Amino acid sequence: MLARLDARSGMIEMRFPYFITKSAPVSRVASRLDYEVCWQGRVSDEGRYSFWMQVTVPATSLCPCSKEISAYGAHNQRSQISIQAELAGGMDIEELVAIAERSASCEVYGLLKRADEKYVTERAYDNPKFVEDLVRDVALELNHEPRVRAYEVEAENFESIHNHSAFARLARPIAPEVPYSGSRRAPHLDLILTGATT
């Protein structure tokens, strides 16, 4: 793009739905679940290249406070976890999605039988998370991932007993960028140009 436009700097952003086939936890019935993905490639005025990948992941969270103060039961909420990471190495979309799902009270599935509904309900109950816990748990994993140079993590709980959402955000500052040679083709572009997988 830079060569065709005779430009020193630029940015390309691609947004698309990405489907992952998942098996329900008990019945093992397979279904597809959609995730929002964004790829962003940037070259700065100084010729430095960076690639960012963002995934938006649906999840379930169960309120620890509600569980603690109630004689029985606790309220759940549908959550949305967003991870935007600057990558220093190849990383599959599924890997970033899995980090988000592991941070939740329970992950979401496209299709559930009754035995699966029992499992996810009890799994969430045994694993309560505040919205702040969601972003902290994601950040803890990203801090130990050498392929992630910087990140922004956001989580929103669409509350089931309030007329507002709960929101949390955590970020690690952008690290120095990698010089762009003008001829290197990043691994994520191979997926588009050749259909190959990494």
Short mmCIF file of N, CA and C in Angstrom, two decimals, residues 17-191:
data_model
loop_
_atom_site.label_atom_id
_atom_site.label_comp_id
_atom_site.label_asym_id
_atom_site.label_seq_id
_atom_site.Cartn_x
_atom_site.Cartn_y
_atom_site.Cartn_z
N PRO A 17 -15.86 -11.30 10.97
CA PRO A 17 -16.30 -12.32 11.91
C PRO A 17 -15.48 -13.58 11.71
N TYR A 18 -15.16 -14.24 12.80
CA TYR A 18 -14.35 -15.46 12.74
C TYR A 18 -15.09 -16.55 13.51
N PHE A 19 -15.27 -17.70 12.88
CA PHE A 19 -16.05 -18.77 13.48
C PHE A 19 -15.15 -19.90 13.98
N ILE A 20 -15.41 -20.33 15.20
CA ILE A 20 -14.67 -21.45 15.79
C ILE A 20 -15.66 -22.55 16.11
N THR A 21 -15.36 -23.76 15.68
CA THR A 21 -16.20 -24.91 16.01
C THR A 21 -15.83 -25.40 17.40
N LYS A 22 -16.84 -25.44 18.28
CA LYS A 22 -16.61 -25.84 19.66
C LYS A 22 -17.50 -27.02 20.01
N SER A 23 -17.03 -27.86 20.91
CA SER A 23 -17.82 -28.99 21.40
C SER A 23 -18.37 -28.65 22.77
N ALA A 24 -19.66 -28.92 22.98
CA ALA A 24 -20.28 -28.68 24.27
C ALA A 24 -19.58 -29.52 25.34
N PRO A 25 -19.54 -29.02 26.58
CA PRO A 25 -18.70 -29.65 27.60
C PRO A 25 -19.10 -31.06 28.02
N VAL A 26 -20.36 -31.43 27.91
CA VAL A 26 -20.81 -32.76 28.35
C VAL A 26 -21.27 -33.61 27.17
N SER A 27 -22.20 -33.10 26.38
CA SER A 27 -22.74 -33.87 25.26
C SER A 27 -21.77 -33.97 24.10
N ARG A 28 -20.80 -33.05 24.04
CA ARG A 28 -19.80 -32.96 22.98
C ARG A 28 -20.41 -32.61 21.62
N VAL A 29 -21.65 -32.15 21.61
CA VAL A 29 -22.26 -31.72 20.35
C VAL A 29 -21.49 -30.51 19.82
N ALA A 30 -21.22 -30.53 18.52
CA ALA A 30 -20.40 -29.48 17.90
C ALA A 30 -21.28 -28.37 17.34
N SER A 31 -20.80 -27.14 17.49
CA SER A 31 -21.48 -25.98 16.92
C SER A 31 -20.45 -24.88 16.71
N ARG A 32 -20.82 -23.90 15.90
CA ARG A 32 -19.92 -22.80 15.63
C ARG A 32 -20.30 -21.58 16.47
N LEU A 33 -19.27 -20.88 16.94
CA LEU A 33 -19.47 -19.64 17.66
C LEU A 33 -18.68 -18.54 16.96
N ASP A 34 -19.32 -17.38 16.81
CA ASP A 34 -18.66 -16.29 16.08
C ASP A 34 -17.99 -15.32 17.03
N TYR A 35 -16.85 -14.81 16.60
CA TYR A 35 -16.06 -13.83 17.33
C TYR A 35 -15.74 -12.67 16.39
N GLU A 36 -15.63 -11.48 16.94
CA GLU A 36 -15.22 -10.32 16.15
C GLU A 36 -13.70 -10.21 16.20
N VAL A 37 -13.08 -10.05 15.03
CA VAL A 37 -11.63 -9.96 14.94
C VAL A 37 -11.25 -8.71 14.15
N CYS A 38 -10.18 -8.06 14.58
CA CYS A 38 -9.64 -6.91 13.86
C CYS A 38 -8.13 -7.08 13.74
N TRP A 39 -7.63 -6.94 12.51
CA TRP A 39 -6.18 -6.91 12.26
C TRP A 39 -5.80 -5.50 11.86
N GLN A 40 -4.72 -5.01 12.41
CA GLN A 40 -4.28 -3.66 12.09
C GLN A 40 -2.76 -3.65 11.91
N GLY A 41 -2.32 -3.27 10.71
CA GLY A 41 -0.90 -3.12 10.43
C GLY A 41 -0.57 -1.64 10.28
N ARG A 42 0.53 -1.21 10.91
CA ARG A 42 0.90 0.20 10.88
C ARG A 42 2.37 0.35 10.54
N VAL A 43 2.67 1.38 9.76
CA VAL A 43 4.06 1.80 9.55
C VAL A 43 4.11 3.28 9.90
N SER A 44 4.98 3.63 10.85
CA SER A 44 5.05 5.02 11.32
C SER A 44 5.89 5.87 10.38
N ASP A 45 5.91 7.17 10.64
CA ASP A 45 6.72 8.10 9.83
C ASP A 45 8.20 7.74 9.90
N GLU A 46 8.61 7.12 11.01
CA GLU A 46 10.01 6.72 11.17
C GLU A 46 10.30 5.37 10.51
N GLY A 47 9.30 4.78 9.85
CA GLY A 47 9.51 3.51 9.18
C GLY A 47 9.41 2.31 10.09
N ARG A 48 8.77 2.46 11.24
CA ARG A 48 8.64 1.34 12.17
C ARG A 48 7.31 0.63 11.96
N TYR A 49 7.37 -0.70 11.89
CA TYR A 49 6.20 -1.52 11.63
C TYR A 49 5.65 -2.13 12.91
N SER A 50 4.32 -2.18 13.04
CA SER A 50 3.69 -2.89 14.15
C SER A 50 2.42 -3.55 13.65
N PHE A 51 2.11 -4.69 14.25
CA PHE A 51 0.88 -5.41 13.90
C PHE A 51 0.09 -5.66 15.18
N TRP A 52 -1.19 -5.30 15.14
CA TRP A 52 -2.10 -5.48 16.27
C TRP A 52 -3.21 -6.43 15.88
N MET A 53 -3.58 -7.31 16.81
CA MET A 53 -4.74 -8.17 16.61
C MET A 53 -5.69 -7.96 17.77
N GLN A 54 -6.97 -7.79 17.45
CA GLN A 54 -7.99 -7.62 18.47
C GLN A 54 -9.04 -8.71 18.31
N VAL A 55 -9.44 -9.32 19.43
CA VAL A 55 -10.54 -10.27 19.43
C VAL A 55 -11.57 -9.80 20.46
N THR A 56 -12.84 -9.95 20.12
CA THR A 56 -13.93 -9.65 21.05
C THR A 56 -14.66 -10.95 21.32
N VAL A 57 -14.68 -11.35 22.59
CA VAL A 57 -15.08 -12.70 22.97
C VAL A 57 -16.28 -12.65 23.92
N PRO A 58 -17.38 -13.34 23.59
CA PRO A 58 -18.50 -13.44 24.54
C PRO A 58 -18.17 -14.42 25.65
N ALA A 59 -18.65 -14.15 26.84
CA ALA A 59 -18.35 -15.01 27.98
C ALA A 59 -19.46 -14.87 29.03
N THR A 60 -19.36 -15.69 30.07
CA THR A 60 -20.29 -15.62 31.20
C THR A 60 -19.49 -15.25 32.45
N SER A 61 -20.05 -14.36 33.26
CA SER A 61 -19.45 -14.08 34.56
C SER A 61 -20.53 -14.16 35.64
N LEU A 62 -20.14 -14.62 36.79
CA LEU A 62 -21.04 -14.73 37.93
C LEU A 62 -20.53 -13.83 39.04
N CYS A 63 -21.41 -13.05 39.62
CA CYS A 63 -21.02 -12.03 40.59
C CYS A 63 -20.60 -12.63 41.93
N PRO A 64 -19.36 -12.44 42.36
CA PRO A 64 -18.92 -12.95 43.66
C PRO A 64 -19.70 -12.35 44.83
N CYS A 65 -20.06 -11.08 44.72
CA CYS A 65 -20.80 -10.43 45.80
C CYS A 65 -22.18 -11.06 45.96
N SER A 66 -22.87 -11.25 44.84
CA SER A 66 -24.19 -11.88 44.88
C SER A 66 -24.12 -13.27 45.48
N LYS A 67 -23.11 -14.03 45.11
CA LYS A 67 -22.95 -15.38 45.66
C LYS A 67 -22.69 -15.34 47.15
N GLU A 68 -21.88 -14.37 47.60
CA GLU A 68 -21.50 -14.29 49.01
C GLU A 68 -22.67 -13.91 49.91
N ILE A 69 -23.52 -12.99 49.47
CA ILE A 69 -24.57 -12.46 50.35
C ILE A 69 -25.90 -13.18 50.23
N SER A 70 -26.04 -14.04 49.22
CA SER A 70 -27.32 -14.71 49.00
C SER A 70 -27.37 -16.06 49.70
N ALA A 71 -28.56 -16.39 50.22
CA ALA A 71 -28.74 -17.69 50.87
C ALA A 71 -28.67 -18.82 49.85
N TYR A 72 -29.09 -18.54 48.61
CA TYR A 72 -28.98 -19.51 47.53
C TYR A 72 -28.96 -18.76 46.20
N GLY A 73 -28.21 -19.30 45.26
CA GLY A 73 -28.13 -18.71 43.94
C GLY A 73 -27.19 -17.51 43.88
N ALA A 74 -27.01 -17.01 42.68
CA ALA A 74 -26.20 -15.81 42.41
C ALA A 74 -26.54 -15.35 41.00
N HIS A 75 -26.40 -14.06 40.75
CA HIS A 75 -26.78 -13.60 39.41
C HIS A 75 -25.61 -13.68 38.43
N ASN A 76 -25.96 -14.12 37.22
CA ASN A 76 -25.00 -14.19 36.11
C ASN A 76 -25.15 -12.98 35.22
N GLN A 77 -24.13 -12.69 34.44
CA GLN A 77 -24.26 -11.70 33.40
C GLN A 77 -23.51 -12.15 32.16
N ARG A 78 -24.03 -11.71 31.02
CA ARG A 78 -23.32 -11.94 29.77
C ARG A 78 -22.19 -10.91 29.72
N SER A 79 -21.02 -11.38 29.38
CA SER A 79 -19.84 -10.51 29.35
C SER A 79 -19.25 -10.46 27.95
N GLN A 80 -18.53 -9.39 27.70
CA GLN A 80 -17.80 -9.24 26.44
C GLN A 80 -16.38 -8.82 26.78
N ILE A 81 -15.43 -9.66 26.40
CA ILE A 81 -14.02 -9.41 26.69
C ILE A 81 -13.31 -9.06 25.39
N SER A 82 -12.60 -7.95 25.40
CA SER A 82 -11.87 -7.51 24.21
C SER A 82 -10.38 -7.45 24.53
N ILE A 83 -9.58 -8.12 23.70
CA ILE A 83 -8.13 -8.08 23.83
C ILE A 83 -7.56 -7.49 22.55
N GLN A 84 -6.81 -6.40 22.67
CA GLN A 84 -6.07 -5.84 21.55
C GLN A 84 -4.60 -5.96 21.89
N ALA A 85 -3.87 -6.75 21.10
CA ALA A 85 -2.47 -7.04 21.42
C ALA A 85 -1.57 -6.69 20.26
N GLU A 86 -0.46 -6.04 20.58
CA GLU A 86 0.60 -5.85 19.59
C GLU A 86 1.47 -7.09 19.62
N LEU A 87 1.60 -7.74 18.47
CA LEU A 87 2.28 -9.03 18.42
C LEU A 87 3.71 -8.89 17.90
N ALA A 88 4.61 -9.61 18.55
CA ALA A 88 6.01 -9.65 18.13
C ALA A 88 6.32 -10.95 17.41
N GLY A 89 5.33 -11.85 17.36
CA GLY A 89 5.50 -13.14 16.69
C GLY A 89 4.14 -13.67 16.28
N GLY A 90 4.15 -14.72 15.47
CA GLY A 90 2.90 -15.28 14.99
C GLY A 90 2.04 -15.83 16.12
N MET A 91 0.77 -15.52 16.10
CA MET A 91 -0.18 -16.02 17.09
C MET A 91 -1.51 -16.26 16.39
N ASP A 92 -2.08 -17.42 16.57
CA ASP A 92 -3.37 -17.74 15.98
C ASP A 92 -4.48 -16.99 16.70
N ILE A 93 -5.55 -16.71 15.96
CA ILE A 93 -6.72 -16.08 16.56
C ILE A 93 -7.23 -16.91 17.73
N GLU A 94 -7.26 -18.23 17.55
CA GLU A 94 -7.78 -19.13 18.58
C GLU A 94 -7.01 -19.00 19.90
N GLU A 95 -5.72 -18.71 19.83
CA GLU A 95 -4.92 -18.59 21.04
C GLU A 95 -5.35 -17.39 21.87
N LEU A 96 -5.60 -16.26 21.20
CA LEU A 96 -6.03 -15.07 21.92
C LEU A 96 -7.44 -15.24 22.46
N VAL A 97 -8.31 -15.89 21.69
CA VAL A 97 -9.67 -16.17 22.15
C VAL A 97 -9.62 -17.05 23.41
N ALA A 98 -8.77 -18.08 23.40
CA ALA A 98 -8.69 -18.99 24.54
C ALA A 98 -8.24 -18.29 25.81
N ILE A 99 -7.35 -17.31 25.69
CA ILE A 99 -6.92 -16.54 26.86
C ILE A 99 -8.10 -15.81 27.48
N ALA A 100 -8.93 -15.21 26.62
CA ALA A 100 -10.12 -14.51 27.12
C ALA A 100 -11.09 -15.48 27.77
N GLU A 101 -11.33 -16.61 27.14
CA GLU A 101 -12.30 -17.57 27.67
C GLU A 101 -11.86 -18.17 28.99
N ARG A 102 -10.57 -18.40 29.15
CA ARG A 102 -10.07 -18.94 30.42
C ARG A 102 -10.24 -17.96 31.58
N SER A 103 -10.35 -16.68 31.27
CA SER A 103 -10.46 -15.67 32.32
C SER A 103 -11.88 -15.54 32.85
N ALA A 104 -12.85 -16.06 32.14
CA ALA A 104 -14.26 -15.88 32.49
C ALA A 104 -14.73 -16.90 33.53
N SER A 105 -15.90 -16.65 34.09
CA SER A 105 -16.50 -17.65 34.98
C SER A 105 -16.79 -18.92 34.21
N CYS A 106 -17.25 -18.76 32.97
CA CYS A 106 -17.46 -19.90 32.07
C CYS A 106 -17.48 -19.38 30.65
N GLU A 107 -17.03 -20.20 29.71
CA GLU A 107 -17.08 -19.78 28.32
C GLU A 107 -18.48 -20.02 27.75
N VAL A 108 -18.73 -19.43 26.59
CA VAL A 108 -20.02 -19.52 25.92
C VAL A 108 -19.93 -20.54 24.78
N TYR A 109 -21.02 -21.26 24.56
CA TYR A 109 -21.09 -22.25 23.49
C TYR A 109 -22.26 -21.93 22.57
N GLY A 110 -22.17 -22.37 21.32
CA GLY A 110 -23.24 -22.11 20.36
C GLY A 110 -24.47 -22.96 20.59
N LEU A 111 -24.28 -24.17 21.07
CA LEU A 111 -25.40 -25.10 21.25
C LEU A 111 -25.15 -25.92 22.51
N LEU A 112 -26.17 -26.01 23.37
CA LEU A 112 -26.05 -26.75 24.63
C LEU A 112 -27.26 -27.67 24.81
N LYS A 113 -27.01 -28.88 25.26
CA LYS A 113 -28.06 -29.78 25.72
C LYS A 113 -28.27 -29.53 27.21
N ARG A 114 -29.27 -30.19 27.79
CA ARG A 114 -29.59 -29.93 29.20
C ARG A 114 -28.42 -30.25 30.12
N ALA A 115 -27.71 -31.35 29.84
CA ALA A 115 -26.56 -31.71 30.67
C ALA A 115 -25.46 -30.65 30.57
N ASP A 116 -25.34 -30.03 29.39
CA ASP A 116 -24.36 -28.97 29.20
C ASP A 116 -24.77 -27.71 29.97
N GLU A 117 -26.07 -27.39 29.96
CA GLU A 117 -26.55 -26.23 30.70
C GLU A 117 -26.28 -26.39 32.19
N LYS A 118 -26.47 -27.59 32.70
CA LYS A 118 -26.15 -27.85 34.11
C LYS A 118 -24.67 -27.60 34.36
N TYR A 119 -23.83 -28.08 33.46
CA TYR A 119 -22.39 -27.92 33.64
C TYR A 119 -21.99 -26.45 33.65
N VAL A 120 -22.45 -25.67 32.66
CA VAL A 120 -22.00 -24.29 32.57
C VAL A 120 -22.55 -23.45 33.72
N THR A 121 -23.75 -23.77 34.17
CA THR A 121 -24.33 -23.06 35.31
C THR A 121 -23.51 -23.31 36.57
N GLU A 122 -23.17 -24.55 36.81
CA GLU A 122 -22.40 -24.89 38.01
C GLU A 122 -20.94 -24.46 37.88
N ARG A 123 -20.41 -24.52 36.69
CA ARG A 123 -19.04 -24.05 36.46
C ARG A 123 -18.93 -22.56 36.79
N ALA A 124 -19.87 -21.77 36.33
CA ALA A 124 -19.86 -20.33 36.62
C ALA A 124 -20.02 -20.09 38.12
N TYR A 125 -20.89 -20.86 38.75
CA TYR A 125 -21.13 -20.68 40.19
C TYR A 125 -19.86 -20.97 41.00
N ASP A 126 -19.10 -21.96 40.56
CA ASP A 126 -17.87 -22.33 41.27
C ASP A 126 -16.69 -21.42 40.92
N ASN A 127 -16.89 -20.51 39.96
CA ASN A 127 -15.79 -19.68 39.46
C ASN A 127 -16.26 -18.22 39.32
N PRO A 128 -16.70 -17.59 40.40
CA PRO A 128 -17.23 -16.23 40.30
C PRO A 128 -16.14 -15.22 39.95
N LYS A 129 -16.52 -14.20 39.15
CA LYS A 129 -15.55 -13.19 38.72
C LYS A 129 -16.22 -11.82 38.65
N PHE A 130 -15.59 -10.83 39.27
CA PHE A 130 -15.95 -9.44 39.00
C PHE A 130 -15.38 -9.05 37.64
N VAL A 131 -15.89 -7.96 37.07
CA VAL A 131 -15.37 -7.51 35.78
C VAL A 131 -13.89 -7.16 35.89
N GLU A 132 -13.47 -6.66 37.06
CA GLU A 132 -12.05 -6.35 37.27
C GLU A 132 -11.20 -7.62 37.25
N ASP A 133 -11.78 -8.73 37.76
CA ASP A 133 -11.06 -10.00 37.74
C ASP A 133 -10.82 -10.48 36.32
N LEU A 134 -11.81 -10.25 35.46
CA LEU A 134 -11.68 -10.69 34.07
C LEU A 134 -10.46 -10.06 33.40
N VAL A 135 -10.33 -8.73 33.52
CA VAL A 135 -9.21 -8.06 32.84
C VAL A 135 -7.88 -8.40 33.51
N ARG A 136 -7.87 -8.55 34.83
CA ARG A 136 -6.62 -8.90 35.52
C ARG A 136 -6.14 -10.28 35.12
N ASP A 137 -7.07 -11.23 35.03
CA ASP A 137 -6.67 -12.60 34.68
C ASP A 137 -6.15 -12.68 33.24
N VAL A 138 -6.77 -11.92 32.34
CA VAL A 138 -6.26 -11.86 30.96
C VAL A 138 -4.86 -11.25 30.96
N ALA A 139 -4.68 -10.15 31.68
CA ALA A 139 -3.39 -9.46 31.71
C ALA A 139 -2.29 -10.36 32.28
N LEU A 140 -2.61 -11.14 33.29
CA LEU A 140 -1.62 -12.05 33.87
C LEU A 140 -1.09 -13.03 32.83
N GLU A 141 -1.99 -13.56 32.00
CA GLU A 141 -1.54 -14.48 30.94
C GLU A 141 -0.73 -13.75 29.87
N LEU A 142 -1.20 -12.58 29.49
CA LEU A 142 -0.49 -11.83 28.44
C LEU A 142 0.89 -11.39 28.90
N ASN A 143 1.04 -11.11 30.20
CA ASN A 143 2.35 -10.71 30.74
C ASN A 143 3.39 -11.81 30.61
N HIS A 144 2.95 -13.06 30.53
CA HIS A 144 3.86 -14.20 30.41
C HIS A 144 3.94 -14.72 28.99
N GLU A 145 3.36 -13.99 28.04
CA GLU A 145 3.37 -14.41 26.64
C GLU A 145 4.41 -13.58 25.87
N PRO A 146 5.55 -14.22 25.48
CA PRO A 146 6.62 -13.46 24.84
C PRO A 146 6.25 -12.89 23.47
N ARG A 147 5.21 -13.40 22.84
CA ARG A 147 4.81 -12.89 21.53
C ARG A 147 3.96 -11.62 21.62
N VAL A 148 3.58 -11.24 22.83
CA VAL A 148 2.77 -10.04 23.02
C VAL A 148 3.65 -8.93 23.56
N ARG A 149 3.76 -7.83 22.82
CA ARG A 149 4.63 -6.72 23.21
C ARG A 149 3.87 -5.66 24.00
N ALA A 150 2.59 -5.49 23.71
CA ALA A 150 1.77 -4.49 24.39
C ALA A 150 0.32 -4.94 24.26
N TYR A 151 -0.55 -4.42 25.11
CA TYR A 151 -1.95 -4.84 25.02
C TYR A 151 -2.88 -3.83 25.68
N GLU A 152 -4.14 -3.93 25.29
CA GLU A 152 -5.24 -3.26 25.96
C GLU A 152 -6.34 -4.30 26.15
N VAL A 153 -6.81 -4.46 27.37
CA VAL A 153 -7.85 -5.43 27.68
C VAL A 153 -9.05 -4.69 28.25
N GLU A 154 -10.22 -4.97 27.71
CA GLU A 154 -11.45 -4.38 28.21
C GLU A 154 -12.47 -5.48 28.44
N ALA A 155 -13.29 -5.31 29.47
CA ALA A 155 -14.38 -6.25 29.73
C ALA A 155 -15.61 -5.46 30.12
N GLU A 156 -16.74 -5.87 29.57
CA GLU A 156 -18.02 -5.25 29.92
C GLU A 156 -18.99 -6.33 30.31
N ASN A 157 -19.60 -6.18 31.49
CA ASN A 157 -20.64 -7.08 31.95
C ASN A 157 -21.99 -6.41 31.74
N PHE A 158 -22.84 -7.05 30.94
CA PHE A 158 -24.18 -6.54 30.73
C PHE A 158 -25.05 -7.06 31.88
N GLU A 159 -25.13 -6.29 32.93
CA GLU A 159 -25.69 -6.73 34.21
C GLU A 159 -27.13 -7.24 34.07
N SER A 160 -27.42 -8.29 34.81
CA SER A 160 -28.76 -8.88 34.77
C SER A 160 -29.70 -8.30 35.81
N ILE A 161 -29.18 -7.61 36.83
CA ILE A 161 -30.04 -7.05 37.88
C ILE A 161 -29.88 -5.55 38.02
N HIS A 162 -29.12 -4.92 37.13
CA HIS A 162 -28.95 -3.47 37.14
C HIS A 162 -29.28 -2.92 35.75
N ASN A 163 -29.62 -1.66 35.69
CA ASN A 163 -29.88 -1.02 34.41
C ASN A 163 -28.63 -0.30 33.90
N HIS A 164 -27.49 -0.91 34.13
CA HIS A 164 -26.23 -0.38 33.63
C HIS A 164 -25.25 -1.53 33.47
N SER A 165 -24.17 -1.28 32.79
CA SER A 165 -23.12 -2.28 32.62
C SER A 165 -21.98 -2.00 33.59
N ALA A 166 -21.23 -3.05 33.91
CA ALA A 166 -19.98 -2.89 34.67
C ALA A 166 -18.84 -2.99 33.65
N PHE A 167 -17.81 -2.14 33.81
CA PHE A 167 -16.74 -2.05 32.81
C PHE A 167 -15.39 -1.96 33.50
N ALA A 168 -14.39 -2.60 32.91
CA ALA A 168 -13.01 -2.49 33.42
C ALA A 168 -12.06 -2.50 32.23
N ARG A 169 -10.92 -1.83 32.41
CA ARG A 169 -9.91 -1.76 31.36
C ARG A 169 -8.53 -1.80 31.99
N LEU A 170 -7.61 -2.49 31.31
CA LEU A 170 -6.23 -2.59 31.78
C LEU A 170 -5.33 -2.60 30.55
N ALA A 171 -4.21 -1.87 30.62
CA ALA A 171 -3.32 -1.79 29.45
C ALA A 171 -1.87 -1.85 29.87
N ARG A 172 -1.04 -2.41 28.98
CA ARG A 172 0.41 -2.34 29.14
C ARG A 172 0.93 -1.47 28.01
N PRO A 173 1.78 -0.49 28.32
CA PRO A 173 2.21 0.49 27.30
C PRO A 173 2.84 -0.16 26.08
N ILE A 174 2.78 0.58 24.99
CA ILE A 174 3.34 0.11 23.73
C ILE A 174 4.85 0.05 23.83
N ALA A 175 5.40 -1.07 23.44
CA ALA A 175 6.86 -1.25 23.44
C ALA A 175 7.44 -0.65 22.16
N PRO A 176 8.77 -0.46 22.11
CA PRO A 176 9.39 0.04 20.88
C PRO A 176 9.05 -0.84 19.68
N GLU A 177 8.82 -0.22 18.54
CA GLU A 177 8.39 -0.94 17.36
C GLU A 177 9.58 -1.53 16.60
N VAL A 178 9.27 -2.49 15.72
CA VAL A 178 10.28 -3.16 14.92
C VAL A 178 10.48 -2.39 13.62
N PRO A 179 11.74 -2.07 13.24
CA PRO A 179 11.96 -1.38 11.96
C PRO A 179 11.37 -2.14 10.79
N TYR A 180 10.77 -1.41 9.86
CA TYR A 180 10.13 -1.99 8.69
C TYR A 180 11.09 -1.93 7.51
N SER A 181 11.34 -3.06 6.89
CA SER A 181 12.32 -3.12 5.80
C SER A 181 11.72 -2.75 4.46
N GLY A 182 10.39 -2.80 4.35
CA GLY A 182 9.74 -2.50 3.08
C GLY A 182 9.57 -3.72 2.20
N SER A 183 10.24 -4.84 2.54
CA SER A 183 10.12 -6.04 1.72
C SER A 183 9.60 -7.24 2.51
N ARG A 184 9.63 -7.13 3.84
CA ARG A 184 9.22 -8.27 4.67
C ARG A 184 7.70 -8.43 4.63
N ARG A 185 7.23 -9.66 4.48
CA ARG A 185 5.80 -9.93 4.52
C ARG A 185 5.50 -10.63 5.83
N ALA A 186 4.65 -10.01 6.65
CA ALA A 186 4.34 -10.55 7.97
C ALA A 186 3.55 -11.85 7.86
N PRO A 187 3.71 -12.77 8.83
CA PRO A 187 3.05 -14.08 8.75
C PRO A 187 1.54 -14.00 8.61
N HIS A 188 0.90 -13.00 9.25
CA HIS A 188 -0.56 -12.95 9.17
C HIS A 188 -1.04 -12.67 7.75
N LEU A 189 -0.19 -12.04 6.92
CA LEU A 189 -0.59 -11.79 5.54
C LEU A 189 -0.60 -13.07 4.71
N ASP A 190 0.19 -14.07 5.12
CA ASP A 190 0.19 -15.33 4.40
C ASP A 190 -1.19 -15.98 4.42
N LEU A 191 -1.94 -15.77 5.52
CA LEU A 191 -3.27 -16.34 5.61
C LEU A 191 -4.18 -15.77 4.53
#
